[in-house]
Amino acid sequence: MSKIILTGDRPTGRLHVGHYVGSLKRRVELQNSGEYDDIFIMIADAQALTDNADNPEKVRQNIIEVALDYLSCGLDPQISTLFIQSQIPELCELSFYYMNLVTVSRLQRNPTVKSEIQMRNFETSIPVGFFTYPISQAADITAFKATTVPVGEDQLPMLEQTKEIVRKFNMVYDDVLVEPDILLPDNKACLRLPGTDGKAKMSKSLNNCIYLSDSEDEVKKKIMSMFTDPNHIRVEDPGQVEGNPVFIYLDAFSKPEHFAEYLPDYQNLQELKDHYSRGGLGDVKIKKFLNNVLQEELAPIRARRKEFEKDIPAIYEILKKGSEKAEAVAAQTLADVKRAMKINYFDDMELIQAQAKKFSQE
Ligand code: ATP
Ligand code: MG
């Protein structure tokens, strides 16, 4: 069986370091491994509109930002198909048919959707499109017969929902859809990177992000004013490592060789954590170290972005070509789906002839 990747991001803002460790970095590694037959990377503008219906300009402006982030992180349009969700109408058709296979109460139980509804204060005014986005995500994944979906932990419930739809579809109709596997980051700190404010998730919607395209100064400023342990007031005080976002970022980004380079008093992260827990290590020192580590990772991304920014029309061309290729694949799956669902009337000669016979005998 072919190995196929589908994943993507909502164009609701530039991409941040949470996206990077949660999914983007892995995608580039998978792309470069050469082990996949096809890689589809989707800019999920239709999904972004489900909670930004009144702000289409925001979604429109961020398409190019996300595409620039992709390219500057190393996604290569020669290998990976970069495309825009709304340009593939087949995805809407698939969603519409999958809706019959999902109950309202099943959607209501989705923990990610639940917390997102709370976060957006939708409460009693949840747009139907937003409520049903897990179904549209199932359409995105299955349209490309994806076997592997590299995403952050918040996407687990979406993958579960997709698997259920696949099983139900294949059971009720015919064995057409492929059950995908989620590929979570190996590093626990990367599953759900917290925000600079200490909130559980770095998220565009929460304004607590370090963006891949932030300038060196912006990154430094954000790090130096990061939330740490609020009880660690004086340097001598014992500090809390657990749940401290500075240490979680260090778990996500630091490598042993960073210590020799930027903080030679310590051999490794464990020694630094131990010192912080004992007391006698100030926040400024660990933040400066984190800044060095992060700047090293972000500098080449920033530099490549500057290059890609010089030819914006070429990037739209990449997205157009990618969308054309993606549409052809999705159209094939939709044809398979419609055949399985018996709504392929015009290319079913058997049906037409059988009915012709039936009526001629009456
Ligand atoms: P929004 O606030 O608009 O939902 P977002 O920051 O949650 O934006 P998405 O576009 O919804 O970003 O997510 C894109 C991908 O990045 C998903 O695979 C998601 O799991 C992953 N991701 C997003 N935020 C984080 C994070 N803080 N840590 C790890 N992975 C993340
Ligand atoms: Mg999100």
Coordinates of C-alpha atoms and ligand atoms in Angstrom, one line a residue:
M1 CA 0.0 0.0 0.0
S2 CA 1.2 3.5 -0.8
K3 CA 2.4 5.7 2.1
I4 CA 0.7 9.0 1.9
I5 CA 0.8 12.1 4.2
L6 CA -1.9 14.7 4.6
T7 CA -1.6 17.5 7.1
G8 CA -2.1 21.3 7.2
D9 CA -2.7 24.5 9.1
R10 CA -5.3 27.1 9.3
P11 CA -4.4 30.5 7.7
T12 CA -5.4 32.4 10.8
G13 CA -2.0 33.9 11.4
R14 CA 1.7 33.3 10.8
L15 CA 3.0 29.9 12.0
H16 CA 4.6 29.7 15.5
V17 CA 7.2 27.6 17.2
G18 CA 4.3 25.3 18.5
H19 CA 3.4 24.4 14.9
Y20 CA 7.1 23.9 14.2
V21 CA 7.8 21.4 17.0
G22 CA 4.3 19.9 16.9
S23 CA 4.1 19.2 13.2
L24 CA 6.1 21.3 10.7
K25 CA 9.6 20.1 11.6
R26 CA 8.5 16.4 11.4
R27 CA 6.8 17.0 8.0
V28 CA 10.1 18.3 6.6
E29 CA 12.0 15.2 8.0
L30 CA 9.4 12.9 6.6
Q31 CA 9.5 14.6 3.3
N32 CA 13.3 14.3 3.2
S33 CA 13.2 10.7 4.3
G34 CA 12.0 9.7 0.8
E35 CA 9.8 7.1 2.4
Y36 CA 6.5 8.5 1.3
D37 CA 4.8 8.1 -2.1
D38 CA 2.9 11.4 -1.8
I39 CA 2.8 14.3 0.6
F40 CA -0.1 16.7 0.7
I41 CA 0.2 19.9 2.8
M42 CA -3.1 21.9 3.0
I43 CA -3.7 25.5 3.9
A44 CA -7.1 25.0 5.6
D45 CA -8.8 28.3 4.6
A46 CA -12.3 26.8 4.5
Q47 CA -11.8 25.5 8.0
A48 CA -10.4 28.9 9.2
L49 CA -13.6 30.5 7.9
T50 CA -15.7 28.3 10.2
D51 CA -14.8 30.6 13.1
N52 CA -13.8 33.6 11.1
A53 CA -16.8 33.9 8.8
D54 CA -17.0 37.7 9.3
N55 CA -13.3 38.2 8.7
P56 CA -12.5 36.8 5.3
E57 CA -9.7 39.3 4.8
K58 CA -7.8 37.9 7.7
V59 CA -7.9 34.4 6.1
R60 CA -7.0 35.8 2.7
Q61 CA -4.0 37.7 4.0
N62 CA -2.6 34.8 5.9
I63 CA -2.5 32.3 3.0
I64 CA 0.8 33.7 1.8
E65 CA 2.1 34.0 5.3
V66 CA 1.6 30.2 5.9
A67 CA 3.0 29.4 2.5
L68 CA 6.1 31.4 3.3
D69 CA 6.5 29.7 6.6
Y70 CA 6.2 26.3 4.9
L71 CA 8.8 27.1 2.3
S72 CA 11.2 28.7 4.8
C73 CA 11.0 25.6 7.0
G74 CA 12.1 23.4 4.1
L75 CA 8.9 22.0 2.6
D76 CA 9.8 21.5 -1.0
P77 CA 7.1 21.9 -3.6
Q78 CA 9.0 19.6 -5.9
I79 CA 8.3 16.8 -3.4
S80 CA 5.3 17.9 -1.4
T81 CA 2.0 19.2 -2.8
L82 CA 1.1 22.5 -1.2
F83 CA -2.5 23.4 -1.8
I84 CA -5.4 25.5 -0.6
Q85 CA -8.4 23.7 0.8
S86 CA -11.2 25.9 -0.7
Q87 CA -9.9 25.3 -4.2
I88 CA -10.8 21.6 -3.9
P89 CA -14.7 21.5 -4.1
E90 CA -14.6 17.7 -3.8
L91 CA -13.8 18.1 -0.1
C92 CA -17.2 19.8 0.5
E93 CA -19.0 17.0 -1.3
L94 CA -17.2 14.3 0.7
S95 CA -18.0 16.2 4.0
F96 CA -21.7 16.4 3.0
Y97 CA -21.9 12.6 2.6
Y98 CA -19.9 11.9 5.7
M99 CA -22.3 14.0 7.7
N100 CA -24.8 11.2 7.4
L101 CA -22.5 8.8 9.2
V102 CA -21.9 11.0 12.4
T103 CA -24.3 11.9 15.2
V104 CA -24.7 15.2 16.8
S105 CA -23.9 13.7 20.2
R106 CA -20.7 12.2 18.9
L107 CA -19.6 15.7 17.7
Q108 CA -20.6 17.2 21.1
R109 CA -18.3 14.8 22.9
N110 CA -15.2 15.9 20.9
P111 CA -12.9 17.4 23.7
T112 CA -10.9 19.7 21.3
V113 CA -14.1 21.2 19.8
K114 CA -15.5 21.5 23.3
S115 CA -12.5 23.5 24.6
E116 CA -12.3 25.6 21.4
I117 CA -16.0 26.5 21.7
Q118 CA -15.3 27.7 25.2
M119 CA -12.2 29.6 24.2
R120 CA -14.2 31.4 21.5
N121 CA -17.1 32.2 23.8
F122 CA -19.5 30.6 21.2
E123 CA -21.6 29.0 24.0
T124 CA -25.1 29.2 22.5
S125 CA -24.1 30.5 19.1
I126 CA -21.9 27.9 17.7
P127 CA -21.7 28.1 13.9
V128 CA -22.8 24.8 12.4
G129 CA -19.8 24.8 10.1
F130 CA -17.5 25.1 13.1
F131 CA -19.3 22.4 15.0
T132 CA -18.9 20.0 12.1
Y133 CA -15.3 20.8 11.2
P134 CA -14.1 17.4 12.5
I135 CA -16.2 15.9 9.6
S136 CA -14.6 18.2 7.1
Q137 CA -11.2 17.2 8.4
A138 CA -12.2 13.6 7.8
A139 CA -12.9 14.6 4.2
D140 CA -9.5 16.3 3.9
I141 CA -7.7 13.2 5.2
T142 CA -9.6 10.6 3.3
A143 CA -9.7 12.5 0.0
F144 CA -6.0 11.8 -0.4
K145 CA -6.2 8.3 1.1
A146 CA -3.7 9.5 3.6
T147 CA -2.1 6.8 5.7
T148 CA -0.1 9.2 8.0
V149 CA -1.2 12.4 9.6
P150 CA 1.7 14.2 11.5
V151 CA 0.0 16.7 13.8
G152 CA 0.0 17.9 17.4
E153 CA -1.8 16.2 20.3
D154 CA -4.9 18.5 20.0
Q155 CA -5.7 16.6 16.7
L156 CA -6.1 13.2 18.3
P157 CA -9.9 13.5 18.6
M158 CA -10.1 14.5 14.9
L159 CA -8.2 11.5 13.9
E160 CA -10.4 9.3 16.0
Q161 CA -13.5 10.8 14.3
T162 CA -11.9 10.2 10.9
K163 CA -11.2 6.6 11.7
E164 CA -14.8 6.1 12.8
I165 CA -16.1 7.6 9.6
V166 CA -13.8 5.4 7.5
R167 CA -14.9 2.3 9.3
K168 CA -18.6 3.1 9.0
F169 CA -18.3 4.1 5.4
N170 CA -16.5 1.0 4.4
M171 CA -18.9 -1.2 6.3
V172 CA -22.1 0.5 5.0
Y173 CA -21.0 1.0 1.4
D174 CA -17.8 -0.5 0.2
D175 CA -14.1 -0.7 1.1
V176 CA -13.1 2.6 -0.4
L177 CA -11.6 4.7 2.3
V178 CA -8.2 4.3 4.1
E179 CA -7.9 4.5 7.8
P180 CA -5.1 7.0 8.7
D181 CA -2.6 6.8 11.6
I182 CA -1.8 9.9 13.6
L183 CA 1.9 10.6 14.0
L184 CA 2.5 12.5 17.2
P185 CA 5.9 14.1 18.1
D186 CA 8.2 11.7 19.9
N187 CA 9.3 14.4 22.3
K188 CA 6.6 14.9 25.0
A189 CA 7.3 18.7 25.2
C190 CA 6.3 19.0 21.6
L191 CA 2.9 17.4 21.8
R192 CA 1.4 20.7 22.9
L193 CA 3.8 23.5 23.4
P194 CA 2.5 26.0 26.0
G195 CA 2.2 29.7 25.3
T196 CA 4.7 32.3 26.5
D197 CA 2.0 33.3 29.0
G198 CA 2.1 29.8 30.6
K199 CA -1.3 28.8 29.1
A200 CA -1.6 25.2 28.1
K201 CA -1.3 25.8 24.3
M202 CA 0.6 28.2 22.2
S203 CA -2.1 29.3 19.8
K204 CA -2.6 32.0 17.3
S205 CA -6.0 32.7 18.8
L206 CA -4.5 33.3 22.3
N207 CA -1.9 35.8 21.4
N208 CA 0.9 33.9 23.3
C209 CA 3.1 32.9 20.4
I210 CA 6.6 33.1 19.2
Y211 CA 6.3 33.3 15.5
L212 CA 8.8 31.6 13.1
S213 CA 9.0 35.0 11.3
D214 CA 9.5 37.2 14.4
S215 CA 12.6 39.3 14.2
E216 CA 15.6 38.4 16.5
D217 CA 14.6 41.3 18.8
E218 CA 11.0 40.3 19.0
V219 CA 11.9 36.7 19.9
K220 CA 14.3 38.0 22.6
K221 CA 11.7 40.4 24.0
K222 CA 9.1 37.6 24.2
I223 CA 11.5 35.2 25.9
M224 CA 12.7 37.7 28.4
S225 CA 9.1 38.5 29.5
M226 CA 8.0 34.8 29.5
F227 CA 5.9 33.4 32.3
T228 CA 8.0 31.2 34.6
D229 CA 7.4 30.0 38.1
P230 CA 5.5 32.9 39.8
N231 CA 6.8 31.8 43.2
H232 CA 10.4 32.0 42.1
I233 CA 11.0 35.6 43.2
R234 CA 14.5 35.8 44.4
V235 CA 17.4 33.9 42.8
E236 CA 18.0 31.9 46.0
D237 CA 14.4 30.6 46.0
P238 CA 13.8 27.0 44.8
G239 CA 12.1 27.1 41.5
Q240 CA 9.5 24.8 39.9
V241 CA 10.6 23.1 36.7
E242 CA 7.5 21.1 36.1
G243 CA 5.0 23.1 34.0
N244 CA 7.5 26.0 33.7
P245 CA 7.3 27.0 30.0
V246 CA 10.9 28.0 29.8
F247 CA 11.9 24.5 30.7
I248 CA 9.3 23.0 28.4
Y249 CA 10.8 25.0 25.5
L250 CA 14.2 23.9 26.5
D251 CA 12.9 20.3 26.5
A252 CA 11.6 20.9 23.0
F253 CA 14.6 22.8 21.5
S254 CA 17.8 22.3 23.4
K255 CA 20.5 19.8 22.5
P256 CA 23.4 18.7 24.6
E257 CA 25.8 20.6 22.4
H258 CA 24.1 23.9 23.2
F259 CA 25.5 23.7 26.7
A260 CA 29.1 23.6 25.7
E261 CA 28.4 26.5 23.4
Y262 CA 26.2 28.8 25.4
L263 CA 26.2 27.6 29.1
P264 CA 29.4 25.7 29.8
D265 CA 28.8 25.6 33.5
Y266 CA 26.3 22.9 32.9
Q267 CA 26.7 19.6 31.1
N268 CA 23.1 19.1 30.2
L269 CA 19.5 20.1 30.8
Q270 CA 19.1 17.9 33.8
E271 CA 21.9 19.7 35.7
L272 CA 20.3 23.0 34.9
K273 CA 16.9 21.8 36.1
D274 CA 18.4 20.4 39.3
H275 CA 20.0 23.7 40.0
Y276 CA 16.8 25.6 39.4
S277 CA 14.9 23.3 41.7
R278 CA 17.5 23.6 44.5
G279 CA 17.5 27.4 44.2
G280 CA 20.3 29.8 43.3
L281 CA 19.5 30.0 39.6
G282 CA 17.8 33.1 38.3
D283 CA 15.2 33.3 35.5
V284 CA 17.3 35.7 33.5
K285 CA 20.1 33.2 33.0
I286 CA 17.8 30.4 31.8
K287 CA 15.9 32.8 29.5
K288 CA 19.1 34.0 28.0
F289 CA 20.1 30.4 27.3
L290 CA 16.7 29.7 25.8
N291 CA 17.1 32.8 23.6
N292 CA 20.4 31.5 22.2
V293 CA 19.0 28.1 21.6
L294 CA 15.9 29.4 19.8
Q295 CA 17.7 32.0 17.8
E296 CA 20.0 29.3 16.4
E297 CA 17.0 27.3 15.2
L298 CA 15.1 30.3 13.8
A299 CA 17.9 32.2 12.1
P300 CA 18.1 30.0 9.0
I301 CA 14.3 29.9 8.7
R302 CA 14.1 33.7 8.9
A303 CA 16.9 34.0 6.3
R304 CA 15.1 31.7 3.8
R305 CA 11.9 33.5 4.3
K306 CA 13.5 36.8 3.3
E307 CA 14.6 35.1 0.0
F308 CA 11.1 33.6 -0.7
E309 CA 9.5 37.0 0.0
K310 CA 11.2 38.4 -3.0
D311 CA 9.0 36.5 -5.4
I312 CA 5.4 36.4 -4.1
P313 CA 3.8 35.6 -7.5
A314 CA 5.9 32.5 -7.8
I315 CA 4.5 31.3 -4.5
Y316 CA 0.9 31.7 -5.6
E317 CA 1.9 29.8 -8.7
I318 CA 3.2 26.9 -6.5
L319 CA -0.1 26.9 -4.6
K320 CA -2.1 26.9 -7.8
K321 CA -0.2 24.0 -9.3
G322 CA -0.5 22.2 -6.0
S323 CA -4.2 22.8 -5.8
E324 CA -4.7 21.4 -9.4
K325 CA -2.8 18.3 -8.5
A326 CA -4.7 17.9 -5.2
E327 CA -8.0 18.3 -6.9
A328 CA -7.3 15.6 -9.4
V329 CA -6.6 13.1 -6.6
A330 CA -9.6 14.2 -4.6
A331 CA -11.8 13.8 -7.7
Q332 CA -10.7 10.2 -8.0
T333 CA -11.6 9.5 -4.4
L334 CA -15.0 11.2 -4.8
A335 CA -15.7 9.1 -7.8
D336 CA -15.0 6.0 -5.8
V337 CA -17.2 7.3 -3.0
K338 CA -20.1 8.0 -5.2
R339 CA -19.9 4.6 -6.9
A340 CA -19.9 3.0 -3.5
M341 CA -22.8 5.1 -2.4
K342 CA -24.7 4.2 -5.6
I343 CA -25.0 7.8 -6.7
N344 CA -23.0 7.4 -9.9
Y345 CA -26.2 7.1 -12.1
F346 CA -24.8 8.3 -15.4
D347 CA -21.7 6.0 -15.6
D348 CA -23.6 2.9 -14.4
M349 CA -24.6 1.3 -17.7
E350 CA -25.8 -1.8 -15.9
L351 CA -28.3 0.3 -13.9
I352 CA -29.6 2.0 -17.0
Q353 CA -30.0 -1.2 -19.0
A354 CA -31.6 -3.1 -16.1
Q355 CA -34.2 -0.4 -15.7
A356 CA -34.7 -0.2 -19.4
K357 CA -35.5 -3.9 -19.4
K358 CA -37.7 -3.6 -16.3
F359 CA -39.9 -0.9 -17.8
S360 CA -40.1 -2.5 -21.2
Q361 CA -41.5 -5.6 -19.6
E362 CA -44.2 -3.8 -17.6
Ligands
ATP1 P1 -5.9 28.4 15.8 O1 -5.8 29.2 17.1 O2 -6.3 29.3 14.6 O3 -6.7 27.1 15.9 P2 -3.5 27.0 16.1 O4 -2.4 27.7 16.6 O5 -4.3 26.0 16.9 O6 -4.5 28.0 15.4 P3 -3.8 25.2 13.8 O7 -3.7 25.7 12.5 O8 -5.1 24.9 14.4 O9 -3.0 26.2 14.8 O10 -2.9 23.9 14.0 C1 -2.0 23.4 13.0 C2 -1.1 22.2 13.4 O11 -0.2 22.7 14.4 C3 -1.9 21.1 14.1 O12 -1.3 19.9 13.7 C4 -1.7 21.3 15.5 O13 -1.8 20.1 16.3 C5 -0.3 21.9 15.6 N1 -0.2 22.8 16.8 C6 -0.8 23.9 16.9 N2 -0.5 24.5 18.1 C7 0.4 23.7 18.7 C8 1.2 23.7 19.9 N3 1.0 24.7 20.7 N4 2.0 22.6 20.2 C9 2.1 21.6 19.3 N5 1.4 21.5 18.1 C10 0.6 22.5 17.8
MG2 MG -6.2 25.1 16.2

